[in-house]
CSV table of C-alpha atoms (C1' of nucleotides) in Angstrom, one decimal:
chain,number,residue,atom,x,y,z
A,1,MET,CA,131.1,104.9,100.6
A,2,ARG,CA,129.4,101.9,102.1
A,3,ALA,CA,126.4,102.9,104.1
A,4,GLY,CA,125.9,99.3,105.7
A,5,LEU,CA,122.1,99.0,105.2
A,6,THR,CA,120.2,96.0,105.5
A,7,THR,CA,116.6,95.2,104.6
A,8,ASN,CA,115.6,95.7,108.4
A,9,THR,CA,117.7,98.9,108.7
A,10,VAL,CA,115.7,100.4,105.7
A,11,VAL,CA,112.4,99.3,106.9
A,12,GLN,CA,113.0,100.5,110.3
A,13,ALA,CA,114.0,104.0,108.8
A,14,ALA,CA,110.8,103.9,106.7
A,15,ALA,CA,108.7,103.2,109.9
A,16,ALA,CA,110.5,106.4,111.8
A,17,ILE,CA,109.6,108.5,108.8
A,18,ALA,CA,106.1,107.1,108.8
A,19,ASP,CA,105.6,108.1,112.6
A,20,ARG,CA,107.2,111.6,112.0
A,21,ASP,CA,105.7,112.5,108.6
A,22,GLY,CA,102.7,110.2,108.0
A,23,LEU,CA,102.4,107.3,105.7
A,24,GLY,CA,102.5,109.5,102.9
A,25,GLY,CA,105.8,111.0,103.8
A,26,VAL,CA,107.5,107.6,103.3
A,27,THR,CA,109.0,107.8,99.6
A,28,MET,CA,111.9,106.2,98.2
A,29,SER,CA,113.7,109.5,97.9
A,30,SER,CA,112.8,110.7,101.4
A,31,LEU,CA,113.9,107.2,102.8
A,32,ALA,CA,117.0,107.5,100.8
A,33,ALA,CA,117.8,110.9,102.1
A,34,ALA,CA,117.2,109.8,105.6
A,35,LEU,CA,119.7,106.9,105.2
A,36,GLY,CA,122.4,109.1,103.4
A,37,VAL,CA,122.0,107.1,100.0
A,38,LYS,CA,120.6,107.8,96.7
A,39,PRO,CA,117.2,106.2,95.7
A,40,PRO,CA,118.4,103.4,93.5
A,41,SER,CA,120.5,102.0,96.3
A,42,LEU,CA,117.5,101.0,98.2
A,43,TYR,CA,116.5,98.4,95.5
A,44,ALA,CA,119.1,96.3,96.7
A,45,HIS,CA,117.4,95.8,100.0
A,46,VAL,CA,113.8,96.1,99.2
A,47,GLY,CA,111.8,95.2,96.0
A,48,GLY,CA,110.5,98.6,95.5
A,49,ALA,CA,107.9,101.0,97.0
A,50,GLY,CA,105.1,98.4,97.1
A,51,ASP,CA,107.5,95.9,98.8
A,52,LEU,CA,108.6,98.4,101.2
A,53,ARG,CA,104.9,99.2,102.4
A,54,ALA,CA,104.1,95.5,102.8
A,55,ARG,CA,107.3,95.1,105.0
A,56,LEU,CA,106.1,98.1,106.9
A,57,ALA,CA,103.0,96.5,107.5
A,58,SER,CA,104.6,93.3,108.7
A,59,LEU,CA,106.9,95.4,111.0
A,60,ALA,CA,104.0,97.2,112.5
A,61,GLU,CA,102.1,94.0,113.0
A,62,ALA,CA,105.1,92.3,114.6
A,63,GLU,CA,105.7,95.2,117.1
A,64,LEU,CA,102.2,95.3,117.9
A,65,ALA,CA,102.2,91.7,118.9
A,66,GLU,CA,105.3,92.4,121.0
A,67,ALA,CA,103.6,95.2,122.9
A,68,LEU,CA,100.3,93.3,123.3
A,69,ALA,CA,102.0,90.1,124.7
A,70,PRO,CA,103.1,91.1,128.1
A,71,ALA,CA,99.9,93.2,128.7
A,72,VAL,CA,97.8,90.2,128.4
A,73,ALA,CA,100.1,87.8,130.2
A,74,GLY,CA,99.0,87.1,133.9
A,75,ARG,CA,95.9,88.8,133.2
A,76,ALA,CA,92.3,87.7,132.7
A,77,GLY,CA,88.6,89.0,131.9
A,78,GLY,CA,88.2,92.8,132.0
A,79,GLU,CA,91.6,93.5,133.5
A,80,ALA,CA,93.3,91.8,130.4
A,81,LEU,CA,90.9,93.5,128.1
A,82,ARG,CA,91.6,96.9,129.5
A,83,ALA,CA,95.3,96.3,129.6
A,84,ALA,CA,95.4,95.1,126.2
A,85,ALA,CA,93.5,97.9,124.8
A,86,ARG,CA,95.4,100.7,126.7
A,87,VAL,CA,98.7,99.3,125.5
A,88,TYR,CA,97.3,99.1,121.8
A,89,ARG,CA,96.1,102.8,122.1
A,90,SER,CA,99.4,104.0,123.6
A,91,TRP,CA,101.4,102.3,121.2
A,92,ALA,CA,99.3,103.6,118.2
A,93,LEU,CA,99.3,107.2,119.3
A,94,THR,CA,103.1,107.1,119.8
A,95,HIS,CA,103.5,105.5,116.6
A,96,PRO,CA,101.0,106.8,114.2
A,97,GLY,CA,102.8,106.0,111.1
A,98,ARG,CA,103.2,102.3,112.2
A,99,ASN,CA,99.7,102.2,113.1
A,100,ALA,CA,98.4,103.5,109.8
A,101,ALA,CA,100.5,100.8,108.1
A,102,LEU,CA,98.6,98.0,109.7
A,103,GLN,CA,96.1,99.0,107.0
A,104,LEU,CA,98.4,98.0,104.3
A,105,VAL,CA,98.4,94.4,103.0
A,106,PRO,CA,101.4,92.5,104.2
A,107,THR,CA,103.3,90.5,101.6
A,108,ALA,CA,102.1,87.0,102.4
A,109,ASP,CA,100.6,84.9,105.3
A,110,GLU,CA,101.9,87.0,108.3
A,111,PRO,CA,102.9,85.1,111.4
A,112,SER,CA,102.6,88.3,113.5
A,113,SER,CA,98.9,88.7,112.5
A,114,ALA,CA,98.3,85.2,113.8
A,115,ARG,CA,100.0,86.2,116.9
A,116,VAL,CA,97.9,89.2,117.4
A,117,THR,CA,94.7,87.2,116.9
A,118,GLU,CA,95.9,84.5,119.4
A,119,LEU,CA,96.5,87.2,122.0
A,120,LEU,CA,93.0,88.7,121.5
A,121,LEU,CA,91.6,85.3,121.8
A,122,ALA,CA,93.5,84.8,124.9
A,123,VAL,CA,91.8,87.9,126.2
A,124,MET,CA,88.4,86.5,125.2
A,125,ARG,CA,89.1,83.2,127.2
A,126,GLY,CA,88.5,85.2,130.3
A,127,TYR,CA,84.9,85.7,129.5
A,128,ALA,CA,84.2,81.8,129.2
A,129,LEU,CA,82.7,82.0,125.8
A,130,PRO,CA,82.3,79.0,123.5
A,131,ASP,CA,85.3,79.0,121.1
A,132,SER,CA,83.2,80.2,118.2
A,133,GLU,CA,81.7,83.1,120.0
A,134,ALA,CA,85.2,83.9,121.1
A,135,ILE,CA,86.3,84.4,117.7
A,136,HIS,CA,83.3,86.8,117.1
A,137,ALA,CA,84.0,88.7,120.4
A,138,ALA,CA,87.9,89.1,119.3
A,139,ARG,CA,86.8,90.6,116.0
A,140,ALA,CA,84.5,92.9,117.9
A,141,PHE,CA,87.1,93.9,120.4
A,142,ARG,CA,89.6,94.5,117.7
A,143,ALA,CA,87.4,96.5,115.5
A,144,ALA,CA,86.2,98.7,118.3
A,145,ILE,CA,89.7,99.7,119.6
A,146,TYR,CA,91.0,99.9,116.1
A,147,GLY,CA,88.4,102.1,114.9
A,148,PHE,CA,88.6,104.2,117.9
A,149,VAL,CA,92.3,105.0,117.6
A,150,LEU,CA,92.0,105.6,113.8
A,151,LEU,CA,89.3,108.1,114.6
A,152,GLU,CA,91.1,109.8,117.4
A,153,ALA,CA,94.4,110.0,115.3
A,154,GLY,CA,92.6,111.3,112.4
A,155,GLY,CA,91.0,114.0,114.3
A,156,GLY,CA,87.4,112.6,114.2
A,157,PHE,CA,86.6,113.7,117.8
A,158,ARG,CA,85.7,117.3,117.7
A,159,LEU,CA,83.7,117.7,120.5
A,160,PRO,CA,85.3,118.8,123.8
A,161,GLN,CA,84.9,115.6,125.6
A,162,ARG,CA,88.3,113.9,126.2
A,163,ALA,CA,89.1,111.0,123.9
A,164,GLU,CA,90.7,109.2,126.8
A,165,ASP,CA,87.5,109.3,128.8
A,166,SER,CA,85.7,108.0,125.9
A,167,TYR,CA,88.0,105.3,125.4
A,168,GLU,CA,87.5,104.0,129.1
A,169,ARG,CA,83.8,104.1,128.6
A,170,LEU,CA,84.3,102.0,125.2
A,171,LEU,CA,86.2,99.6,127.4
A,172,ASP,CA,83.7,99.5,129.9
A,173,LEU,CA,81.1,99.0,127.3
A,174,LEU,CA,82.8,96.0,125.8
A,175,ASP,CA,83.4,94.4,129.2
A,176,ARG,CA,79.7,94.8,130.2
A,177,GLY,CA,78.6,93.4,126.9
A,178,LEU,CA,80.9,90.5,127.1
A,179,HIS,CA,80.1,89.7,130.7
A,180,HIS,CA,76.4,89.6,129.8
A,181,HIS,CA,76.9,87.4,126.9
A,182,PRO,CA,73.9,84.9,126.7
A,183,GLN,CA,76.4,81.9,126.0
A,184,ALA,CA,78.8,82.7,128.5
A,185,GLN,CA,79.7,79.5,130.5
A,186,PRO,CA,80.1,79.7,134.2
A,187,GLN,CA,83.3,77.7,134.3
A,188,LYS,CA,85.7,77.2,131.3
A,189,LEU,CA,89.0,77.4,133.1
A,190,ILE,CA,91.1,75.0,130.8
A,191,SER,CA,89.8,75.8,127.5
A,192,SER,CA,91.4,74.1,124.6
A,193,ARG,CA,93.9,76.0,122.7
A,194,ALA,CA,92.7,78.2,119.8
A,195,THR,CA,93.7,77.0,116.4
A,196,ALA,CA,94.0,80.3,114.7
A,197,THR,CA,96.4,80.5,112.0
A,198,GLY,CA,95.7,83.8,110.5
A,199,SER,CA,93.8,87.1,111.3
A,200,SER,CA,90.8,86.8,113.2
B,1,MET,CA,85.6,120.6,72.6
B,2,ARG,CA,83.5,121.6,75.7
B,3,ALA,CA,83.1,118.8,78.2
B,4,GLY,CA,80.8,120.6,80.2
B,5,LEU,CA,82.3,119.7,83.6
B,6,THR,CA,81.6,121.0,86.9
B,7,THR,CA,83.2,120.7,90.4
B,8,ASN,CA,80.5,118.1,91.2
B,9,THR,CA,81.0,116.1,88.1
B,10,VAL,CA,84.6,115.8,88.7
B,11,VAL,CA,84.3,114.8,92.4
B,12,GLN,CA,81.6,112.3,91.4
B,13,ALA,CA,83.9,110.8,88.8
B,14,ALA,CA,86.6,110.7,91.3
B,15,ALA,CA,84.4,108.8,93.8
B,16,ALA,CA,83.4,106.3,91.2
B,17,ILE,CA,86.9,105.6,90.3
B,18,ALA,CA,87.8,105.3,94.1
B,19,ASP,CA,85.1,102.7,94.5
B,20,ARG,CA,86.3,100.8,91.3
B,21,ASP,CA,90.0,100.9,91.6
B,22,GLY,CA,90.8,102.0,95.3
B,23,LEU,CA,91.6,105.4,96.5
B,24,GLY,CA,95.1,105.1,95.1
B,25,GLY,CA,93.8,104.8,91.8
B,26,VAL,CA,92.3,108.3,91.9
B,27,THR,CA,94.8,110.2,90.0
B,28,MET,CA,94.7,113.5,88.1
B,29,SER,CA,95.4,111.5,85.2
B,30,SER,CA,93.2,108.7,85.6
B,31,LEU,CA,90.4,111.0,86.5
B,32,ALA,CA,91.0,113.3,83.5
B,33,ALA,CA,90.9,110.1,81.2
B,34,ALA,CA,87.7,109.2,82.7
B,35,LEU,CA,86.2,112.4,82.0
B,36,GLY,CA,87.6,112.7,78.4
B,37,VAL,CA,89.8,115.6,79.1
B,38,LYS,CA,93.5,116.4,79.7
B,39,PRO,CA,94.8,116.7,83.3
B,40,PRO,CA,95.4,120.4,83.4
B,41,SER,CA,91.7,121.0,82.6
B,42,LEU,CA,90.7,119.7,85.9
B,43,TYR,CA,92.5,122.7,87.7
B,44,ALA,CA,89.6,124.9,86.5
B,45,HIS,CA,87.2,122.8,88.8
B,46,VAL,CA,89.3,121.6,91.8
B,47,GLY,CA,92.3,123.2,93.4
B,48,GLY,CA,94.5,120.1,92.8
B,49,ALA,CA,94.9,116.7,94.1
B,50,GLY,CA,94.8,117.7,97.6
B,51,ASP,CA,91.7,119.7,97.2
B,52,LEU,CA,90.3,116.7,95.2
B,53,ARG,CA,90.9,114.4,98.2
B,54,ALA,CA,89.4,116.7,100.6
B,55,ARG,CA,86.1,117.2,98.4
B,56,LEU,CA,85.9,113.4,98.2
B,57,ALA,CA,86.0,113.2,101.9
B,58,SER,CA,83.2,115.7,102.2
B,59,LEU,CA,81.2,113.9,99.6
B,60,ALA,CA,81.5,110.6,101.3
B,61,GLU,CA,80.6,112.2,104.6
B,62,ALA,CA,77.5,113.7,103.1
B,63,GLU,CA,76.5,110.4,101.1
B,64,LEU,CA,76.9,108.6,104.7
B,65,ALA,CA,74.7,111.0,106.4
B,66,GLU,CA,72.2,110.6,103.6
B,67,ALA,CA,72.2,106.8,103.9
B,68,LEU,CA,72.0,106.9,107.7
B,69,ALA,CA,69.1,109.4,108.2
B,70,PRO,CA,66.2,107.3,106.9
B,71,ALA,CA,67.6,104.2,109.0
B,72,VAL,CA,67.5,106.3,112.2
B,73,ALA,CA,64.3,108.0,111.6
B,74,GLY,CA,61.4,106.2,113.3
B,75,ARG,CA,63.5,103.7,115.2
B,76,ALA,CA,64.6,103.7,118.7
B,77,GLY,CA,67.1,101.7,120.9
B,78,GLY,CA,68.5,98.3,119.7
B,79,GLU,CA,66.5,98.7,116.6
B,80,ALA,CA,67.9,102.1,115.6
B,81,LEU,CA,71.4,101.0,116.5
B,82,ARG,CA,71.1,97.9,114.3
B,83,ALA,CA,69.5,99.7,111.4
B,84,ALA,CA,72.0,102.3,111.3
B,85,ALA,CA,75.0,99.8,111.8
B,86,ARG,CA,73.4,97.7,108.9
B,87,VAL,CA,73.1,100.6,106.5
B,88,TYR,CA,76.6,101.8,107.3
B,89,ARG,CA,78.1,98.4,106.5
B,90,SER,CA,76.0,97.9,103.5
B,91,TRP,CA,77.1,101.5,102.1
B,92,ALA,CA,80.8,100.9,102.9
B,93,LEU,CA,80.9,97.6,101.3
B,94,THR,CA,79.3,98.6,98.0
B,95,HIS,CA,81.3,102.0,98.1
B,96,PRO,CA,84.7,101.0,99.3
B,97,GLY,CA,86.6,104.0,97.7
B,98,ARG,CA,84.0,106.4,99.4
B,99,ASN,CA,84.3,104.6,102.8
B,100,ALA,CA,88.2,104.9,102.6
B,101,ALA,CA,87.7,108.4,101.7
B,102,LEU,CA,86.2,109.0,105.2
B,103,GLN,CA,89.8,108.8,106.6
B,104,LEU,CA,90.9,111.8,104.8
B,105,VAL,CA,90.6,115.1,106.3
B,106,PRO,CA,87.9,117.3,104.6
B,107,THR,CA,88.6,121.0,103.7
B,108,ALA,CA,87.1,122.7,106.6
B,109,ASP,CA,84.4,122.4,109.2
B,110,GLU,CA,82.2,119.9,107.5
B,111,PRO,CA,78.5,120.3,108.0
B,112,SER,CA,77.6,116.6,106.9
B,113,SER,CA,80.3,115.5,109.8
B,114,ALA,CA,78.1,117.3,112.3
B,115,ARG,CA,74.9,115.6,110.7
B,116,VAL,CA,76.4,112.2,111.1
B,117,THR,CA,77.3,112.9,114.7
B,118,GLU,CA,73.8,114.0,115.3
B,119,LEU,CA,72.3,110.9,113.8
B,120,LEU,CA,74.6,108.8,116.1
B,121,LEU,CA,73.5,110.7,119.1
B,122,ALA,CA,70.0,110.3,118.1
B,123,VAL,CA,70.6,106.5,118.2
B,124,MET,CA,71.9,107.0,121.6
B,125,ARG,CA,68.9,108.8,123.0
B,126,GLY,CA,67.0,105.5,122.9
B,127,TYR,CA,69.2,104.2,125.7
B,128,ALA,CA,68.4,106.8,128.1
B,129,LEU,CA,71.8,108.1,128.9
B,130,PRO,CA,72.9,111.3,130.4
B,131,ASP,CA,74.1,113.6,127.5
B,132,SER,CA,77.8,113.4,128.3
B,133,GLU,CA,77.5,109.7,128.6
B,134,ALA,CA,75.7,109.8,125.3
B,135,ILE,CA,78.6,111.4,123.4
B,136,HIS,CA,80.9,108.8,124.6
B,137,ALA,CA,78.6,106.1,123.6
B,138,ALA,CA,78.2,107.6,120.2
B,139,ARG,CA,82.0,107.6,119.8
B,140,ALA,CA,82.2,104.0,120.9
B,141,PHE,CA,79.5,103.1,118.3
B,142,ARG,CA,80.9,104.8,115.5
B,143,ALA,CA,84.4,103.6,116.4
B,144,ALA,CA,83.2,99.9,116.5
B,145,ILE,CA,81.4,99.8,113.2
B,146,TYR,CA,84.0,101.9,111.4
B,147,GLY,CA,86.8,99.7,112.7
B,148,PHE,CA,84.9,96.6,111.7
B,149,VAL,CA,84.1,97.7,108.3
B,150,LEU,CA,87.7,98.8,107.6
B,151,LEU,CA,89.1,95.6,108.8
B,152,GLU,CA,86.6,93.5,106.9
B,153,ALA,CA,87.1,95.4,103.6
B,154,GLY,CA,90.9,95.4,104.1
B,155,GLY,CA,90.8,91.5,104.4
B,156,GLY,CA,91.6,91.5,108.1
B,157,PHE,CA,89.2,88.7,108.8
B,158,ARG,CA,90.9,85.5,107.5
B,159,LEU,CA,89.3,82.7,109.9
B,160,PRO,CA,86.4,81.0,108.2
B,161,GLN,CA,83.6,82.6,110.3
B,162,ARG,CA,81.6,84.8,108.3
B,163,ALA,CA,82.2,88.5,108.9
B,164,GLU,CA,78.3,89.1,108.7
B,165,ASP,CA,77.7,86.9,111.8
B,166,SER,CA,80.4,88.7,113.5
B,167,TYR,CA,79.0,91.9,112.8
B,168,GLU,CA,75.7,90.9,114.2
B,169,ARG,CA,77.4,89.7,117.3
B,170,LEU,CA,79.1,93.0,117.6
B,171,LEU,CA,75.8,94.9,117.4
B,172,ASP,CA,74.3,92.5,120.0
B,173,LEU,CA,77.4,93.3,122.3
B,174,LEU,CA,77.1,96.9,122.0
B,175,ASP,CA,73.4,96.9,122.5
B,176,ARG,CA,73.9,94.9,125.7
B,177,GLY,CA,76.6,97.0,127.0
B,178,LEU,CA,74.4,100.2,126.5
B,179,HIS,CA,71.5,98.6,128.1
B,180,HIS,CA,73.5,97.8,131.2
B,181,HIS,CA,75.0,101.3,131.3
B,182,PRO,CA,75.2,102.2,135.0
B,183,GLN,CA,73.9,105.5,134.3
B,184,ALA,CA,71.2,104.6,132.2
B,185,GLN,CA,68.1,106.7,133.2
B,186,PRO,CA,64.7,104.7,133.3
B,187,GLN,CA,62.6,107.4,131.5
B,188,LYS,CA,64.1,110.1,129.4
B,189,LEU,CA,61.6,110.4,126.6
B,190,ILE,CA,62.0,113.9,125.7
B,191,SER,CA,65.5,114.7,126.1
B,192,SER,CA,67.0,118.1,125.2
B,193,ARG,CA,68.4,118.3,121.8
B,194,ALA,CA,72.2,117.5,121.4
B,195,THR,CA,74.2,120.5,120.8
B,196,ALA,CA,76.8,118.9,118.5
B,197,THR,CA,78.4,121.1,115.9
B,198,GLY,CA,81.1,119.0,114.9
B,199,SER,CA,82.3,115.4,114.8
B,200,SER,CA,81.6,113.6,118.0
C,1,DC,C1',72.9,138.8,62.4
C,2,DC,C1',77.4,139.7,64.2
C,3,DC,C1',80.8,140.6,67.5
C,4,DC,C1',83.0,140.0,71.9
C,5,DG,C1',84.3,138.7,76.4
C,6,DG,C1',84.9,134.8,79.4
C,7,DC,C1',85.8,130.5,80.5
C,8,DA,C1',86.8,125.8,79.5
C,9,DA,C1',89.8,123.3,77.4
C,10,DC,C1',94.4,122.8,75.3
C,11,DT,C1',99.7,122.5,74.4
C,12,DA,C1',104.1,123.2,76.3
C,13,DA,C1',107.3,122.6,80.0
C,14,DG,C1',109.3,121.8,84.8
C,15,DA,C1',109.3,119.3,89.1
C,16,DT,C1',109.3,115.1,92.2
C,17,DG,C1',109.0,110.3,92.5
C,18,DA,C1',109.8,105.2,91.0
C,19,DT,C1',112.4,102.4,88.4
C,20,DT,C1',116.0,100.0,85.4
C,21,DA,C1',120.6,99.4,83.3
C,22,DG,C1',125.1,99.4,83.8
C,23,DG,C1',129.6,101.0,86.0
C,24,DC,C1',132.8,101.5,90.0
C,25,DT,C1',134.7,100.1,94.3
C,26,DA,C1',135.1,98.5,98.9
C,27,DA,C1',134.8,94.4,101.6
C,28,DT,C1',135.4,89.6,101.7
C,29,DA,C1',137.1,84.6,100.5
C,30,DC,C1',140.7,81.9,99.2
D,1,DG,C1',147.5,89.2,96.6
D,2,DT,C1',143.8,88.3,93.6
D,3,DA,C1',139.1,87.2,92.4
D,4,DT,C1',134.6,87.7,93.5
D,5,DT,C1',130.7,89.6,95.6
D,6,DA,C1',127.7,93.1,96.6
D,7,DG,C1',126.7,97.8,97.8
D,8,DC,C1',126.5,102.0,96.1
D,9,DC,C1',126.8,105.2,92.3
D,10,DT,C1',125.5,107.8,87.7
D,11,DA,C1',122.4,108.1,83.7
D,12,DA,C1',118.2,107.6,81.9
D,13,DT,C1',113.0,106.5,81.2
D,14,DC,C1',108.4,107.0,82.5
D,15,DA,C1',104.4,108.4,85.1
D,16,DT,C1',102.3,112.0,87.7
D,17,DC,C1',101.4,116.7,89.5
D,18,DT,C1',101.4,121.4,88.4
D,19,DT,C1',101.8,126.1,86.3
D,20,DA,C1',102.0,129.4,82.2
D,21,DG,C1',100.2,130.8,78.3
D,22,DT,C1',97.2,129.9,74.1
D,23,DT,C1',93.1,128.9,71.7
D,24,DG,C1',88.3,128.6,70.6
D,25,DC,C1',83.6,127.7,71.8
D,26,DC,C1',79.2,129.8,73.7
D,27,DG,C1',76.0,133.2,75.1
D,28,DG,C1',74.5,138.2,75.7
D,29,DG,C1',74.6,142.9,73.7
D,30,DG,C1',74.5,145.5,69.9
DNA sequence: CCCCGGCAACTAAGATGATTAGGCTAATAC
DNA sequence: GTATTAGCCTAATCATCTTAGTTGCCGGGG
């Protein structure tokens, strides 16, 4: 009985399990069962459990980039920052397993990772910072929304305040802080392209 | 041969392994070996692998609170914020396994978790925000430094810029954003005590 | 001083997961 | 139609977690 699997099919199925049962629920056994196949058959498509996790990380990063791109396109400054941040949170909460997979180390130099970095730098361009400061700012932005979503998804917020409200305050805070950056340049409309080739 | 183990000994040993080999390196086997004991003996002290991880999470949260308290004491505003943030990053980078364990769900209502929340709220007190805003701000602060350290420890920063510099910019950014908060009250020196009883 | 109860550690054994080796057969190439 | 590839299988090995039942050290009461 040919099940017609491919590497992509397998990794997609793993992502679905991760979103449903958590990253820990992804085992070669559970994955094989979900695909109607015995565990050893998976080794024809992925290198093993470790390779599977690395591919899951790559898939997650790629899907995140896909989700972020349209949010950033055509927006600038605080509008771009808020749109990107909201899209990220929404994606992460609807795909908790994929979001958790972002913490895994992808196999090699990940092109999607560079893409995400470029998108975040594009957001920072709206704040007219020097290039070097933009990189620090992009890291800060990524860290803040990443940490927030991890805490929220992990049940770290136990006071009654709604996480959604806190998130909007966080975005306001970041926006204010970036606007008041001491090195903000009044006009930098046509900034040179960022030369990022990896994660920020 | 009595090895003289206690629950604390066992969890401490697990934390040491986590810091050295990563959270994944903590298994009942490796832990037993490190303690000079056979795996089944551990069940006299911890309930099993799951219980061990929960206790590891509690230990990490408690040690984090221990580390933060002196940094916050006697400081206010940006000084308190920077001191707390630097202590956290330093602790996390020297104890990567314990830091990773913060993501695990502790057994029950964790008193240390409330303690950390209180310390973060104490930092926010220096910015003279209304109580409700202080909670949002504390969440933002925690999320930002937590996310940053996770990204840094996970190798998420691949551009040549030094992570340490980025961290200082993040702290500047947060400090500026909090100072310019629209609801900042000019004087609120003796604010009522926060009533947090759980994580922020 | 000696006995004894409890507890800490053991051995033995079963379950689940990862992985390798080797065989069988369905799809494809010519 | 045959040969070849490749997808899937069974069988078997190893590591880990866990439970059950056993042994023996250690401290307190006689």
